[in-house]
Amino acid sequence: GLAVDGLNANVVVAVFPFRLEALHYHDVSGLVGWLLFLYASLSHSSTPVIAMVSERLRSRRGTMIAGQLSLLASQLLLMMAPTFWVMCIGRFLEGVSSAVIMTAGLALICDTTPEKDIGAQLGTAMVGMPLGALLGPPVGGALYDRWGYRAPFIFVIFFTALDFACRVLVVEKRVSQIESLGQSQDTCRVTDECEAGLQQSSAEVVDDEKTQSAPPMDLITTEPALQSGQPSTVQEHVSASKILLQFASSPRLLASLVVVFICSFVFAASDVTIPLRLQGVWGFNSRKVGIAYLAAIIPTMISNPLSGMLSDRFGAEWIAIIFTICGTPWWGAMTTTFSLPFFIVSYGIENFFIAAVAPPVTSELAAITRSMKGVGYAHTYGTFNIVMGAANAAGSIVSGQVYGHRINGWDIVCYIHIGMLALALIALISFTGERPLLRRGWKIWQTRSDQNSHIAPASGNINPRIPENLPA
């Protein structure tokens, strides 16, 4: 779903200018900017509504099917659009469908995945975002050059229809329900064994024993759901204000959102400034810049699922901290100009580690959601999508202004990234996980200090009031 969404969003970037020129519009670059702005703004501003609807209906599949129909409608409008305002409507619907997959899609993964495997599944899903961004522009440009304006849209409509069929076949059986059914069957087997062992007793005694040994049906069907680590399948509806209050009072959640903002800011800023840096120092054209992006995007397809699996095994806090530490220094290395291969390799290594922070952080968000009463996954991932959108906008504006108005603008941008990632590292160490690393270290230090204070001296007079060398 994320790959199809990214493909739809990026395949049109290369063909919009030519279509607007064919329709005899002026100020093409400004109109293209408005089309891109409509998509970005709607994909984030519509998120709160989609999150609330998804939780109220308790149906991820229905919400995702509606989003996919919106995406199909948007592609048909964009393909057949005779005027600019029709293209705006198409991008409006496309932005709404993107919000659906980022909110209900990630929530569906958490609903149907055991807690111990959530990180790996989210890491695999996150591969779709760079994959769609990687394939979209070159595929759209090639299809436009060969068969014309409608060819890229026919291409994405085919994959969108295939994705739609897959969403229709989705089975929304939550893990808690499956585990509840398995534990109920185990209870029935135990009851049968007790009954077989009491065959020589009277029927009345057997009935009494069965009545006393068998747990109440309401306990069989409800307790396992609460013990499974997943949110209960029947949740009371909580107002938006109460949900926001819970979010604001959770340092663990706020720290995760800060990390999301910082990482998204860094990636958005690099998307704006990396092409300018390559062009200004090494004279790259658009084709060479695209090849350089391959070095940055391809490693993330490996690191995302890898970090997800590692976070399931060792804990989200450990993997997020380690990957942040390993990725941050490379922004300092990218301020050098002595070697183009070194610059591209540094950029690829930085992307490998920093992009891989997303799976453990999204896994952490799922764990936080399970601990909040009345809060669903759609609420949390909707907030995640809003924060990511705000960071994308801020990163693009800040980096563009700094790079364009300062002689050493690139170096300043790199140092801003280092400083922000250092803040993200502090947030991860201080608040991530049920037992943050900072709290663990403080308790270890406190325990050792207490032990040292209670250790008696090895020799000498302990009590100064008792004189030494008393006669026997």
Coordinates of C-alpha atoms in Angstrom, one line a residue, residues 90-425:
G90 CA -7.7 15.1 -8.5
R91 CA -4.7 16.0 -6.2
F92 CA -7.2 16.8 -3.4
L93 CA -8.6 13.2 -3.6
E94 CA -5.1 11.8 -3.9
G95 CA -4.0 13.6 -0.7
V96 CA -6.9 12.1 1.2
S97 CA -6.1 8.6 0.0
S98 CA -2.5 9.0 1.1
A99 CA -3.7 9.9 4.6
V100 CA -5.8 6.8 4.7
I101 CA -2.9 4.4 4.0
M102 CA -0.6 6.2 6.5
T103 CA -3.3 6.1 9.2
A104 CA -5.6 3.1 8.8
G105 CA -2.9 1.0 7.0
L106 CA -0.3 1.2 9.8
A107 CA -3.1 0.6 12.3
L108 CA -4.2 -2.5 10.5
I109 CA -0.7 -3.9 10.7
C110 CA -0.7 -3.4 14.4
D111 CA -4.2 -4.9 14.8
T112 CA -3.3 -8.1 13.1
T113 CA 0.3 -8.7 14.1
P114 CA 1.5 -10.2 17.4
E115 CA 3.3 -7.8 19.6
K116 CA 6.6 -9.5 19.3
D117 CA 6.6 -9.1 15.5
I118 CA 5.3 -5.6 15.1
G119 CA 8.7 -4.0 14.5
A120 CA 9.6 -6.4 11.7
Q121 CA 6.2 -5.9 9.9
L122 CA 6.4 -2.1 10.2
G123 CA 10.0 -2.2 8.9
T124 CA 8.9 -4.2 5.9
A125 CA 6.0 -1.9 5.2
M126 CA 8.2 1.2 5.4
V127 CA 10.2 -0.1 2.5
G128 CA 7.3 1.0 0.3
M129 CA 7.9 4.7 0.9
P130 CA 11.4 5.0 -0.7
L131 CA 10.5 2.3 -3.3
G132 CA 7.6 4.4 -4.6
A133 CA 9.6 7.6 -4.5
L134 CA 12.4 5.8 -6.4
L135 CA 10.3 4.3 -9.2
G136 CA 7.8 7.2 -9.7
P137 CA 9.7 9.9 -11.5
P138 CA 11.7 7.8 -13.9
V139 CA 8.8 5.5 -14.8
G140 CA 6.5 8.5 -15.3
G141 CA 9.0 10.3 -17.5
A142 CA 9.7 7.2 -19.6
L143 CA 6.0 6.3 -20.2
Y144 CA 5.3 9.9 -21.1
D145 CA 8.1 10.1 -23.6
R146 CA 7.0 6.8 -25.2
W147 CA 3.2 6.9 -25.2
G148 CA 2.1 10.3 -24.1
Y149 CA 0.4 12.0 -21.1
R150 CA -2.1 9.3 -20.2
A151 CA 0.4 6.4 -20.2
P152 CA 1.7 7.0 -16.6
F153 CA -1.8 7.2 -15.2
I154 CA -2.9 3.9 -16.9
F155 CA 0.2 2.4 -15.4
V156 CA -0.6 3.5 -11.8
I157 CA -4.3 2.7 -12.2
F158 CA -3.4 -0.9 -12.9
F159 CA -1.4 -1.2 -9.7
T160 CA -4.0 0.7 -7.8
A161 CA -6.8 -1.6 -8.9
L162 CA -4.6 -4.6 -7.9
D163 CA -4.0 -3.1 -4.5
F164 CA -7.8 -2.4 -4.2
A165 CA -8.5 -6.1 -4.9
C166 CA -6.1 -7.1 -2.1
R167 CA -7.7 -4.7 0.3
V168 CA -11.1 -6.2 -0.4
L169 CA -9.7 -9.6 0.6
V170 CA -8.3 -8.3 3.9
V171 CA -9.5 -10.3 6.9
E172 CA -9.7 -8.1 10.0
K173 CA -9.4 -10.8 12.7
R174 CA -7.3 -9.2 15.5
V175 CA -4.6 -11.1 17.2
S176 CA -6.4 -10.8 20.6
Q177 CA -9.4 -12.7 19.1
I178 CA -7.2 -15.5 17.8
E179 CA -5.4 -15.9 21.0
S180 CA -8.7 -15.8 22.9
L181 CA -10.1 -18.6 20.8
G182 CA -6.9 -20.7 21.3
Q183 CA -7.1 -20.3 25.0
S184 CA -10.8 -21.2 25.1
Q185 CA -10.1 -24.4 23.2
D186 CA -7.4 -25.3 25.8
T187 CA -9.8 -24.7 28.6
C188 CA -12.3 -27.0 26.9
R189 CA -9.7 -29.8 26.6
V190 CA -8.9 -29.4 30.4
T191 CA -12.6 -29.7 31.2
D192 CA -12.9 -32.9 29.1
E193 CA -9.9 -34.5 31.0
C194 CA -11.5 -33.7 34.3
E195 CA -14.7 -35.2 33.2
A196 CA -13.0 -38.4 32.1
G197 CA -11.3 -38.8 35.4
L198 CA -14.6 -38.6 37.3
Q199 CA -16.5 -41.2 35.4
Q200 CA -17.0 -43.5 38.4
S201 CA -18.7 -40.7 40.4
S202 CA -22.4 -40.0 40.3
A203 CA -23.9 -37.8 37.6
E204 CA -24.7 -35.1 40.2
V205 CA -21.2 -34.9 41.5
V206 CA -19.8 -34.8 38.0
D207 CA -22.1 -31.9 37.1
D208 CA -21.1 -30.1 40.3
E209 CA -17.4 -30.6 39.6
K210 CA -17.7 -29.4 36.0
T211 CA -19.6 -26.3 37.2
Q212 CA -17.0 -25.5 39.7
S213 CA -13.9 -26.2 37.6
A214 CA -15.1 -24.6 34.3
P215 CA -14.4 -20.8 34.2
P216 CA -17.2 -18.5 33.4
M217 CA -17.8 -17.9 29.7
D218 CA -17.3 -14.2 30.0
L219 CA -13.8 -14.7 31.4
I220 CA -12.9 -17.2 28.7
T221 CA -13.9 -14.7 26.0
T222 CA -12.6 -11.5 27.4
E223 CA -9.6 -12.1 29.7
P224 CA -7.3 -13.5 27.0
A225 CA -7.9 -10.4 24.8
L226 CA -6.7 -8.3 27.7
Q227 CA -3.7 -10.5 28.3
S228 CA -2.6 -10.7 24.7
G229 CA -0.9 -7.3 24.6
Q230 CA -3.3 -5.9 22.0
P231 CA -6.0 -3.3 22.6
S232 CA -9.4 -4.8 23.5
T233 CA -11.6 -5.3 20.5
V234 CA -14.4 -3.4 22.2
Q235 CA -13.2 0.1 23.3
E236 CA -15.2 2.9 24.7
H237 CA -15.3 6.0 22.5
V238 CA -13.2 8.8 23.9
S239 CA -13.5 12.4 22.9
A240 CA -10.7 14.0 20.8
S241 CA -9.9 16.4 23.7
K242 CA -9.3 13.5 26.1
I243 CA -7.1 11.7 23.5
L244 CA -5.1 14.9 23.1
L245 CA -4.8 15.3 26.8
Q246 CA -3.4 11.7 27.1
F247 CA -0.9 12.4 24.3
A248 CA 0.2 15.7 25.9
S249 CA 0.7 14.0 29.3
S250 CA 2.8 11.1 28.0
P251 CA 6.6 12.1 27.8
R252 CA 7.2 8.7 26.1
L253 CA 4.8 9.6 23.2
L254 CA 6.0 13.2 23.0
A255 CA 9.6 12.0 22.8
S256 CA 8.8 9.6 19.9
L257 CA 7.0 12.4 18.0
V258 CA 10.0 14.7 18.5
V259 CA 12.2 12.0 16.9
V260 CA 9.7 11.6 14.1
F261 CA 9.8 15.4 13.5
I262 CA 13.6 15.6 13.5
C263 CA 14.2 12.7 11.2
S264 CA 11.5 13.9 8.7
F265 CA 13.0 17.4 8.9
V266 CA 16.4 16.1 8.0
F267 CA 15.1 14.0 5.0
A268 CA 13.0 16.9 3.7
A269 CA 15.9 19.3 4.0
S270 CA 18.3 17.0 2.2
D271 CA 15.8 16.5 -0.7
V272 CA 16.0 20.2 -1.3
T273 CA 19.7 20.8 -0.8
I274 CA 21.4 17.7 -2.1
P275 CA 20.7 18.3 -5.8
L276 CA 21.9 21.9 -5.4
R277 CA 25.1 20.8 -3.7
L278 CA 25.8 18.2 -6.4
Q279 CA 25.2 20.7 -9.1
G280 CA 27.1 23.5 -7.5
V281 CA 30.3 21.5 -6.6
W282 CA 30.5 18.7 -9.2
G283 CA 28.3 20.1 -12.0
F284 CA 25.6 17.3 -11.9
N285 CA 22.6 17.5 -14.1
S286 CA 19.2 16.0 -13.3
R287 CA 20.1 12.5 -14.6
K288 CA 23.2 12.3 -12.5
V289 CA 21.4 13.6 -9.5
G290 CA 18.8 10.8 -9.9
I291 CA 21.7 8.2 -10.0
A292 CA 23.1 9.7 -6.8
Y293 CA 19.7 9.3 -5.2
L294 CA 19.9 5.6 -5.9
A295 CA 22.9 5.3 -3.6
A296 CA 20.8 6.9 -0.9
I297 CA 17.5 5.1 -1.4
I298 CA 18.5 1.5 -2.1
P299 CA 20.3 1.0 1.3
T300 CA 17.1 2.0 3.1
M301 CA 15.3 -1.0 1.6
I302 CA 17.7 -3.2 3.5
S303 CA 18.0 -1.1 6.7
N304 CA 14.2 -0.7 7.3
P305 CA 13.3 -4.3 7.7
L306 CA 16.6 -5.1 9.4
S307 CA 16.0 -2.5 12.1
G308 CA 12.4 -3.7 12.5
M309 CA 13.5 -7.3 13.2
L310 CA 16.3 -6.1 15.5
S311 CA 14.0 -3.9 17.5
D312 CA 11.6 -6.9 18.1
R313 CA 14.5 -8.9 19.4
F314 CA 16.5 -6.4 21.4
G315 CA 14.1 -3.6 22.1
A316 CA 13.1 -0.5 20.1
E317 CA 15.1 1.9 22.3
W318 CA 18.4 0.1 21.7
I319 CA 18.1 0.0 18.0
A320 CA 16.9 3.5 17.6
I321 CA 19.7 4.9 19.7
I322 CA 22.4 2.8 18.0
F323 CA 21.3 3.7 14.5
T324 CA 21.0 7.4 15.4
I325 CA 24.6 7.4 16.8
C326 CA 25.9 5.6 13.7
G327 CA 24.2 7.9 11.2
T328 CA 24.7 11.4 12.7
P329 CA 28.5 11.9 12.1
W330 CA 28.2 11.4 8.4
W331 CA 26.6 14.8 8.0
G332 CA 29.9 16.3 9.2
A333 CA 31.7 14.1 6.6
M334 CA 29.5 15.5 3.9
T335 CA 30.8 19.0 4.4
T336 CA 34.0 18.0 2.6
T337 CA 34.6 18.5 -1.1
F338 CA 37.8 16.5 -1.8
S339 CA 36.0 13.4 -3.3
L340 CA 32.7 12.8 -5.0
P341 CA 32.6 9.1 -4.3
F342 CA 33.3 9.8 -0.6
F343 CA 30.4 12.3 -0.6
I344 CA 27.9 9.8 -2.2
V345 CA 29.1 6.9 0.1
S346 CA 28.7 9.2 3.2
Y347 CA 25.2 10.1 2.0
G348 CA 24.2 6.5 1.5
I349 CA 25.5 5.4 4.9
E350 CA 23.7 8.3 6.6
N351 CA 20.5 7.3 4.9
F352 CA 21.0 3.6 5.8
F353 CA 21.1 4.4 9.5
I354 CA 18.8 7.4 9.9
A355 CA 16.0 6.0 7.7
A356 CA 16.1 2.8 9.8
V357 CA 15.1 4.8 12.9
A358 CA 11.5 4.8 11.6
P359 CA 10.6 1.1 12.3
P360 CA 11.6 1.1 16.0
V361 CA 9.9 4.5 16.6
T362 CA 6.7 3.3 14.9
S363 CA 6.9 0.1 17.0
E364 CA 7.3 2.3 20.1
L365 CA 4.2 4.2 19.1
A366 CA 2.3 0.9 18.9
A367 CA 3.5 0.0 22.4
I368 CA 2.4 3.4 23.8
T369 CA -1.0 3.0 22.2
R370 CA -1.6 -0.3 23.9
S371 CA -1.1 1.4 27.3
M372 CA -3.6 4.2 26.7
K373 CA -7.2 3.7 27.6
G374 CA -9.6 4.5 24.7
V375 CA -6.8 5.3 22.2
G376 CA -6.6 3.3 19.0
Y377 CA -3.7 2.8 16.6
A378 CA -5.4 5.1 14.0
H379 CA -5.2 8.0 16.6
T380 CA -1.5 7.5 17.2
Y381 CA -0.5 7.0 13.5
G382 CA -2.7 9.9 12.5
T383 CA -0.7 12.1 14.8
F384 CA 2.5 10.5 13.4
N385 CA 1.4 11.5 9.9
I386 CA 0.6 15.1 10.9
V387 CA 4.0 15.5 12.7
M388 CA 5.8 14.1 9.7
G389 CA 4.0 16.5 7.3
A390 CA 4.8 19.5 9.5
A391 CA 8.4 18.4 9.6
N392 CA 8.5 18.0 5.8
A393 CA 7.2 21.5 5.3
A394 CA 9.6 23.0 7.9
G395 CA 12.6 21.1 6.6
S396 CA 12.0 22.2 3.0
I397 CA 11.5 25.9 3.9
V398 CA 14.4 26.2 6.4
S399 CA 17.0 24.4 4.3
G400 CA 16.1 26.3 1.2
Q401 CA 16.4 29.6 2.9
V402 CA 19.6 28.8 4.7
Y403 CA 21.2 27.3 1.6
G404 CA 20.2 30.2 -0.7
H405 CA 21.1 33.1 1.6
R406 CA 24.4 32.0 3.1
I407 CA 27.7 31.5 1.3
N408 CA 28.4 28.5 3.5
G409 CA 24.8 27.5 3.5
W410 CA 25.5 23.8 2.9
D411 CA 27.8 23.5 5.9
I412 CA 25.2 25.3 8.1
V413 CA 22.5 22.9 7.0
C414 CA 24.7 19.9 7.8
Y415 CA 25.5 21.3 11.3
I416 CA 21.8 21.9 11.9
H417 CA 21.1 18.3 11.1
I418 CA 23.8 17.2 13.5
G419 CA 22.4 19.3 16.3
M420 CA 18.8 18.2 15.7
L421 CA 19.8 14.5 15.6
A422 CA 21.7 15.0 18.8
L423 CA 18.5 16.3 20.4
A424 CA 16.7 13.2 19.0
L425 CA 19.4 11.1 20.6

